[in-house]
Each structure stands twice: as structure tokens, then as C-alpha cells.
């Protein structure tokens, strides 16, 4: 069946398209998929018990409707060890397959500051049992995100500070130049596995210092040039 113009045939109201605000315009960025890169900073790979020696990048996904802007992060059920991971988020304006490295950045619409909130205890159990990571990674409001700053305004940041404060104390700090896989490499590699499309977000990995949150914590994150994010754990 054609999927265009079938609104009258939906048996339920179609779900809303999750969107991010875009700096400098009232228009919004619609989210299609959310990819995340694992262990992309050597110091974080080490703190998670892995050898940071350059192995191929690996990916997992969150759901588009896990992304939220503004308001609280609700402490999720079934976990006693929910961690923060500050990350730069890449927002794609063009897609494709097998995107050449030299053209990769042409596919980027802009960048945002986000967090890959993680139920570390459930992720750890999944790892131990050889099970998928969704329960640890793709839960409700697990992807707090700031507005998208267009590349036309910020360029394509390849260095600059990335940090996270919890209750005014610096907990994570790193530099974008410490990424094992750079943004163009991530796009090229990912486009060999999946057909990328406009609206895709890529969480590009977190520096070291990840740790648990508690209800009431005030989270403040920053990426040089890209922006800031602030929310509360509720
Ligand atoms: Mn992450």
C-alpha cells in the first residue's frame, strides 16, 4: 500500500515526529534515527575496562522519541545505577550509502550537545549475558539534547572542550580532538552499514569521567562552539 496520503486510513493517530530546535530559525530539525558510537575516547574505553587500541567503531541506537529538549530527566525504573555521558551530537542534513570520507562533512546539517543517559547496571547485565543493549540505552528520555547549531554558523568542530558539571562540580572533561574516530570517519563507516538519511542523529561518544546521577542533580554540559545543555534529574 502506498504510504503517502493515507492519513484517513490510519487506525490510530500517527505518532508525532520528534524534533530539535535549530539556532537562528523558528524551523525545527525532524529526527529520523539516533545512532550512537561506543567507546570513542581512549580514556573512557579504559575506565570501562577495555583496550582503546584502534578497533573498528561500533554502534548502537536509541529511539527518536527518547530525545528531548528542556524539562527534567526522569530517573528511569528498574535501575539503581544511571550514568551520564556528555557527547557531541551530529545532525545529518543529507544521507546516502558508502559516503566517501572526503564528502562526509557535506552531509552534516549541524551539531548539538547531548547526553547518552545509560542504565549502567542493565547494560552490564546485557553485556555479561551477550544480550542487546536497548534496556540500558534506549529508555524514556534517555537522550537529553540541546538545539542544533547549523554548520553554517559553527563550522565542523574537530577540537575544543567538551565537559559536564554535576551540581557545579566538573565530572567529565575532554577535547573533541581526543575522539578515536573523527566525525567524517564515523559517517563514512556508518554509511557502509546503513543507508543514512536526512534527520539522522549521531551521538559521537563520551570522554572519561562517566558516573551515576541521583534525583535532584543539576546537569550542565558544554561543547565549545556548539553550545550548552542544562537539565535536572527528577
Ligand atoms: Mn555514549
mmCIF file of C-alpha atoms and ligand atoms in Angstrom:
data_model
loop_
_atom_site.group_PDB
_atom_site.id
_atom_site.type_symbol
_atom_site.label_atom_id
_atom_site.label_comp_id
_atom_site.label_asym_id
_atom_site.label_seq_id
_atom_site.Cartn_x
_atom_site.Cartn_y
_atom_site.Cartn_z
ATOM 1 C CA UNK A 1 0.000 0.000 0.000
ATOM 2 C CA UNK A 2 1.220 3.499 -0.752
ATOM 3 C CA UNK A 3 2.130 5.273 2.427
ATOM 4 C CA UNK A 4 1.585 8.754 1.065
ATOM 5 C CA UNK A 5 -1.685 10.489 1.751
ATOM 6 C CA UNK A 6 -3.190 7.668 3.813
ATOM 7 C CA UNK A 7 -3.919 9.747 6.899
ATOM 8 C CA UNK A 8 -7.603 8.918 6.622
ATOM 9 C CA UNK A 9 -6.721 5.207 6.754
ATOM 10 C CA UNK A 10 -4.629 5.242 9.947
ATOM 11 C CA UNK A 11 -6.410 3.221 12.590
ATOM 12 C CA UNK A 12 -4.720 5.303 15.281
ATOM 13 C CA UNK A 13 -3.360 8.849 15.303
ATOM 14 C CA UNK A 14 0.161 8.706 13.793
ATOM 15 C CA UNK A 15 2.847 9.478 16.396
ATOM 16 C CA UNK A 16 4.367 12.958 16.318
ATOM 17 C CA UNK A 17 7.761 13.442 14.630
ATOM 18 C CA UNK A 18 10.383 14.150 17.336
ATOM 19 C CA UNK A 19 12.206 17.389 16.557
ATOM 20 C CA UNK A 20 15.068 19.560 17.782
ATOM 21 C CA UNK A 21 15.037 23.363 17.735
ATOM 22 C CA UNK A 22 17.559 24.984 15.402
ATOM 23 C CA UNK A 23 19.502 28.054 16.496
ATOM 24 C CA UNK A 24 18.737 31.081 14.339
ATOM 25 C CA UNK A 25 15.377 29.959 12.976
ATOM 26 C CA UNK A 26 11.865 29.038 14.079
ATOM 27 C CA UNK A 27 12.045 25.915 11.892
ATOM 28 C CA UNK A 28 12.874 22.608 13.584
ATOM 29 C CA UNK A 29 15.069 19.584 12.784
ATOM 30 C CA UNK A 30 12.985 16.381 12.444
ATOM 31 C CA UNK A 31 14.640 13.259 13.872
ATOM 32 C CA UNK A 32 14.630 10.037 11.834
ATOM 33 C CA UNK A 33 17.112 7.736 13.581
ATOM 34 C CA UNK A 34 19.530 8.031 16.509
ATOM 35 C CA UNK A 35 22.890 6.285 16.167
ATOM 36 C CA UNK A 36 25.452 6.235 18.970
ATOM 37 C CA UNK A 37 29.170 5.437 18.804
ATOM 38 C CA UNK A 38 30.595 3.268 21.594
ATOM 39 C CA UNK A 39 33.970 3.865 23.314
ATOM 40 C CA UNK A 40 35.172 6.693 21.093
ATOM 41 C CA UNK A 41 37.534 8.291 23.644
ATOM 42 C CA UNK A 42 40.526 6.211 24.761
ATOM 43 C CA UNK A 43 40.317 7.304 28.408
ATOM 44 C CA UNK A 44 36.627 6.299 28.548
ATOM 45 C CA UNK A 45 37.388 2.907 26.933
ATOM 46 C CA UNK A 46 39.986 2.319 29.660
ATOM 47 C CA UNK A 47 37.637 3.336 32.502
ATOM 48 C CA UNK A 48 35.075 0.848 31.116
ATOM 49 C CA UNK A 49 37.681 -1.912 31.190
ATOM 50 C CA UNK A 50 38.594 -2.060 27.506
ATOM 51 C CA UNK A 51 41.773 -1.664 25.496
ATOM 52 C CA UNK A 52 41.490 1.556 23.475
ATOM 53 C CA UNK A 53 43.690 0.174 20.720
ATOM 54 C CA UNK A 54 42.034 1.245 17.490
ATOM 55 C CA UNK A 55 39.439 -1.372 16.638
ATOM 56 C CA UNK A 56 36.621 -0.713 14.152
ATOM 57 C CA UNK A 57 33.948 1.613 15.551
ATOM 58 C CA UNK A 58 30.782 0.011 16.844
ATOM 59 C CA UNK A 59 27.294 1.432 17.089
ATOM 60 C CA UNK A 60 24.033 1.097 18.940
ATOM 61 C CA UNK A 61 20.783 3.014 18.598
ATOM 62 C CA UNK A 62 18.334 4.923 20.688
ATOM 63 C CA UNK A 63 14.793 5.691 19.617
ATOM 64 C CA UNK A 64 13.994 9.095 18.102
ATOM 65 C CA UNK A 65 11.335 9.677 20.760
ATOM 66 C CA UNK A 66 13.954 9.126 23.517
ATOM 67 C CA UNK A 67 15.337 12.562 22.558
ATOM 68 C CA UNK A 68 14.023 15.551 24.498
ATOM 69 C CA UNK A 69 14.810 19.243 24.800
ATOM 70 C CA UNK A 70 14.082 21.118 28.000
ATOM 71 C CA UNK A 71 12.470 19.873 31.173
ATOM 72 C CA UNK A 72 13.617 17.176 33.565
ATOM 73 C CA UNK A 73 15.262 13.803 33.049
ATOM 74 C CA UNK A 74 13.071 11.330 34.959
ATOM 75 C CA UNK A 75 15.122 8.715 36.831
ATOM 76 C CA UNK A 76 14.099 5.528 34.995
ATOM 77 C CA UNK A 77 12.637 2.410 36.606
ATOM 78 C CA UNK A 78 14.437 -0.931 37.125
ATOM 79 C CA UNK A 79 17.866 0.654 37.672
ATOM 80 C CA UNK A 80 19.987 1.830 40.586
ATOM 81 C CA UNK A 81 22.972 2.951 38.512
ATOM 82 C CA UNK A 82 22.044 5.504 35.861
ATOM 83 C CA UNK A 83 25.087 7.202 34.317
ATOM 84 C CA UNK A 84 25.674 10.444 32.430
ATOM 85 C CA UNK A 85 27.694 10.564 29.179
ATOM 86 C CA UNK A 86 28.208 14.001 27.627
ATOM 87 C CA UNK A 87 28.566 13.833 23.841
ATOM 88 C CA UNK A 88 28.634 15.987 20.733
ATOM 89 C CA UNK A 89 25.678 15.160 18.506
ATOM 90 C CA UNK A 90 25.951 15.285 14.713
ATOM 91 C CA UNK A 91 22.725 16.121 12.821
ATOM 92 C CA UNK A 92 22.640 14.949 9.196
ATOM 93 C CA UNK A 93 21.063 17.116 6.505
ATOM 94 C CA UNK A 94 21.812 14.645 3.710
ATOM 95 C CA UNK A 95 22.033 10.886 3.578
ATOM 96 C CA UNK A 96 23.422 8.123 1.442
ATOM 97 C CA UNK A 97 25.313 4.837 1.336
ATOM 98 C CA UNK A 98 29.067 4.337 1.161
ATOM 99 C CA UNK A 99 29.735 8.042 1.620
ATOM 100 C CA UNK A 100 33.377 8.844 0.731
ATOM 101 C CA UNK A 101 35.483 10.295 3.531
ATOM 102 C CA UNK A 102 36.234 13.473 1.586
ATOM 103 C CA UNK A 103 32.478 14.151 1.178
ATOM 104 C CA UNK A 104 31.338 13.060 4.628
ATOM 105 C CA UNK A 105 31.096 16.506 6.228
ATOM 106 C CA UNK A 106 28.948 17.765 3.318
ATOM 107 C CA UNK A 107 26.205 15.577 4.806
ATOM 108 C CA UNK A 108 26.168 17.364 8.164
ATOM 109 C CA UNK A 109 23.451 19.937 8.814
ATOM 110 C CA UNK A 110 24.739 20.919 12.241
ATOM 111 C CA UNK A 111 25.805 19.947 15.736
ATOM 112 C CA UNK A 112 24.261 19.817 19.209
ATOM 113 C CA UNK A 113 25.197 18.971 22.785
ATOM 114 C CA UNK A 114 23.559 15.831 24.138
ATOM 115 C CA UNK A 115 23.799 13.168 26.805
ATOM 116 C CA UNK A 116 23.691 9.425 26.306
ATOM 117 C CA UNK A 117 21.985 8.524 29.600
ATOM 118 C CA UNK A 118 22.659 4.897 30.436
ATOM 119 C CA UNK A 119 21.198 2.342 32.860
ATOM 120 C CA UNK A 120 24.729 1.029 33.529
ATOM 121 C CA UNK A 121 23.582 -1.898 35.676
ATOM 122 C CA UNK A 122 21.208 -3.170 32.991
ATOM 123 C CA UNK A 123 23.786 -2.539 30.251
ATOM 124 C CA UNK A 124 26.358 -4.500 32.284
ATOM 125 C CA UNK A 125 23.983 -7.444 32.704
ATOM 126 C CA UNK A 126 23.247 -7.389 28.967
ATOM 127 C CA UNK A 127 26.975 -7.406 28.172
ATOM 128 C CA UNK A 128 27.571 -10.327 30.565
ATOM 129 C CA UNK A 129 24.765 -12.347 29.003
ATOM 130 C CA UNK A 130 25.568 -11.458 25.384
ATOM 131 C CA UNK A 131 22.223 -9.688 25.064
ATOM 132 C CA UNK A 132 21.378 -6.440 23.230
ATOM 133 C CA UNK A 133 21.821 -3.080 24.962
ATOM 134 C CA UNK A 134 18.397 -1.486 24.438
ATOM 135 C CA UNK A 135 17.251 -1.769 28.060
ATOM 136 C CA UNK A 136 20.409 0.051 29.118
ATOM 137 C CA UNK A 137 20.398 2.688 26.422
ATOM 138 C CA UNK A 138 17.047 3.251 24.693
ATOM 139 C CA UNK A 139 14.650 4.103 27.505
ATOM 140 C CA UNK A 140 12.314 7.067 28.024
ATOM 141 C CA UNK A 141 14.034 10.476 27.801
ATOM 142 C CA UNK A 142 17.447 8.769 27.681
ATOM 143 C CA UNK A 143 18.769 11.343 25.208
ATOM 144 C CA UNK A 144 18.633 14.904 26.607
ATOM 145 C CA UNK A 145 19.677 17.219 23.801
ATOM 146 C CA UNK A 146 20.218 20.911 23.148
ATOM 147 C CA UNK A 147 19.257 22.826 19.996
ATOM 148 C CA UNK A 148 21.062 22.188 16.715
ATOM 149 C CA UNK A 149 23.613 24.794 15.682
ATOM 150 C CA UNK A 150 23.909 24.804 11.888
ATOM 151 C CA UNK A 151 27.327 24.058 10.409
ATOM 152 C CA UNK A 152 26.923 27.343 8.546
ATOM 153 C CA UNK A 153 27.321 29.024 11.960
ATOM 154 C CA UNK A 154 29.680 26.691 13.856
ATOM 155 C CA UNK A 155 31.673 25.045 11.063
ATOM 156 C CA UNK A 156 32.730 21.440 11.700
ATOM 157 C CA UNK A 157 34.310 21.309 15.172
ATOM 158 C CA UNK A 158 37.246 18.894 15.364
ATOM 159 C CA UNK A 159 38.754 20.249 18.546
ATOM 160 C CA UNK A 160 37.544 22.187 21.567
ATOM 161 C CA UNK A 161 36.494 21.431 25.109
ATOM 162 C CA UNK A 162 33.666 19.058 25.975
ATOM 163 C CA UNK A 163 32.684 18.923 29.627
ATOM 164 C CA UNK A 164 29.929 18.081 32.094
ATOM 165 C CA UNK A 165 29.267 19.566 35.535
ATOM 166 C CA UNK A 166 27.036 17.883 38.108
ATOM 167 C CA UNK A 167 25.841 20.239 40.869
ATOM 168 C CA UNK A 168 28.582 22.696 39.908
ATOM 169 C CA UNK A 169 31.404 20.150 40.061
ATOM 170 C CA UNK A 170 33.343 19.230 36.902
ATOM 171 C CA UNK A 171 32.859 15.487 36.356
ATOM 172 C CA UNK A 172 33.738 14.915 32.721
ATOM 173 C CA UNK A 173 36.247 16.801 30.661
ATOM 174 C CA UNK A 174 37.882 16.152 27.331
ATOM 175 C CA UNK A 175 38.641 17.609 23.943
ATOM 176 C CA UNK A 176 36.957 16.743 20.667
ATOM 177 C CA UNK A 177 40.441 16.127 19.233
ATOM 178 C CA UNK A 178 40.653 13.039 21.511
ATOM 179 C CA UNK A 179 37.963 11.224 19.540
ATOM 180 C CA UNK A 180 39.370 7.922 18.248
ATOM 181 C CA UNK A 181 37.032 8.021 15.240
ATOM 182 C CA UNK A 182 36.551 11.533 13.872
ATOM 183 C CA UNK A 183 33.163 12.714 12.634
ATOM 184 C CA UNK A 184 33.918 12.141 8.907
ATOM 185 C CA UNK A 185 35.179 8.612 9.668
ATOM 186 C CA UNK A 186 32.056 7.853 11.708
ATOM 187 C CA UNK A 187 29.776 8.991 8.868
ATOM 188 C CA UNK A 188 31.709 7.017 6.261
ATOM 189 C CA UNK A 189 31.806 3.855 8.362
ATOM 190 C CA UNK A 190 28.143 4.105 9.397
ATOM 191 C CA UNK A 191 27.072 4.672 5.784
ATOM 192 C CA UNK A 192 28.685 1.352 4.881
ATOM 193 C CA UNK A 193 26.399 -0.404 7.356
ATOM 194 C CA UNK A 194 23.179 1.583 6.973
ATOM 195 C CA UNK A 195 21.542 3.875 4.459
ATOM 196 C CA UNK A 196 21.816 7.241 6.164
ATOM 197 C CA UNK A 197 19.165 9.885 5.631
ATOM 198 C CA UNK A 198 18.386 13.499 6.490
ATOM 199 C CA UNK A 199 17.164 13.630 10.080
ATOM 200 C CA UNK A 200 19.627 11.088 11.433
ATOM 201 C CA UNK A 201 21.459 11.995 14.644
ATOM 202 C CA UNK A 202 24.808 10.531 15.651
ATOM 203 C CA UNK A 203 25.961 10.676 19.298
ATOM 204 C CA UNK A 204 29.725 10.708 18.782
ATOM 205 C CA UNK A 205 30.985 9.248 22.060
ATOM 206 C CA UNK A 206 31.860 10.428 25.557
ATOM 207 C CA UNK A 207 35.116 11.402 27.272
ATOM 208 C CA UNK A 208 36.156 9.798 30.565
ATOM 209 C CA UNK A 209 34.627 10.561 33.940
ATOM 210 C CA UNK A 210 31.212 8.958 33.499
ATOM 211 C CA UNK A 211 29.353 8.338 36.722
ATOM 212 C CA UNK A 212 25.976 7.919 38.390
ATOM 213 C CA UNK A 213 23.238 10.515 38.774
ATOM 214 C CA UNK A 214 20.876 10.990 41.709
ATOM 215 C CA UNK A 215 17.453 12.584 41.883
ATOM 216 C CA UNK A 216 17.805 16.343 42.230
ATOM 217 C CA UNK A 217 21.163 16.563 40.426
ATOM 218 C CA UNK A 218 21.623 19.593 38.183
ATOM 219 C CA UNK A 219 23.443 18.639 34.983
ATOM 220 C CA UNK A 220 25.265 21.247 32.887
ATOM 221 C CA UNK A 221 27.073 20.241 29.717
ATOM 222 C CA UNK A 222 29.086 22.154 27.146
ATOM 223 C CA UNK A 223 30.834 21.716 23.814
ATOM 224 C CA UNK A 224 32.986 24.627 22.611
ATOM 225 C CA UNK A 225 31.294 26.470 19.775
ATOM 226 C CA UNK A 226 28.283 24.138 19.733
ATOM 227 C CA UNK A 227 26.502 25.195 22.899
ATOM 228 C CA UNK A 228 25.291 24.188 26.330
ATOM 229 C CA UNK A 229 22.698 21.954 27.904
ATOM 230 C CA UNK A 230 21.161 22.060 31.361
ATOM 231 C CA UNK A 231 18.571 19.830 32.998
ATOM 232 C CA UNK A 232 17.619 18.304 36.323
ATOM 233 C CA UNK A 233 17.307 14.659 37.356
ATOM 234 C CA UNK A 234 13.775 14.198 38.702
HETATM 235 MN MN1 LIG B 1 27.762 7.049 24.788
#
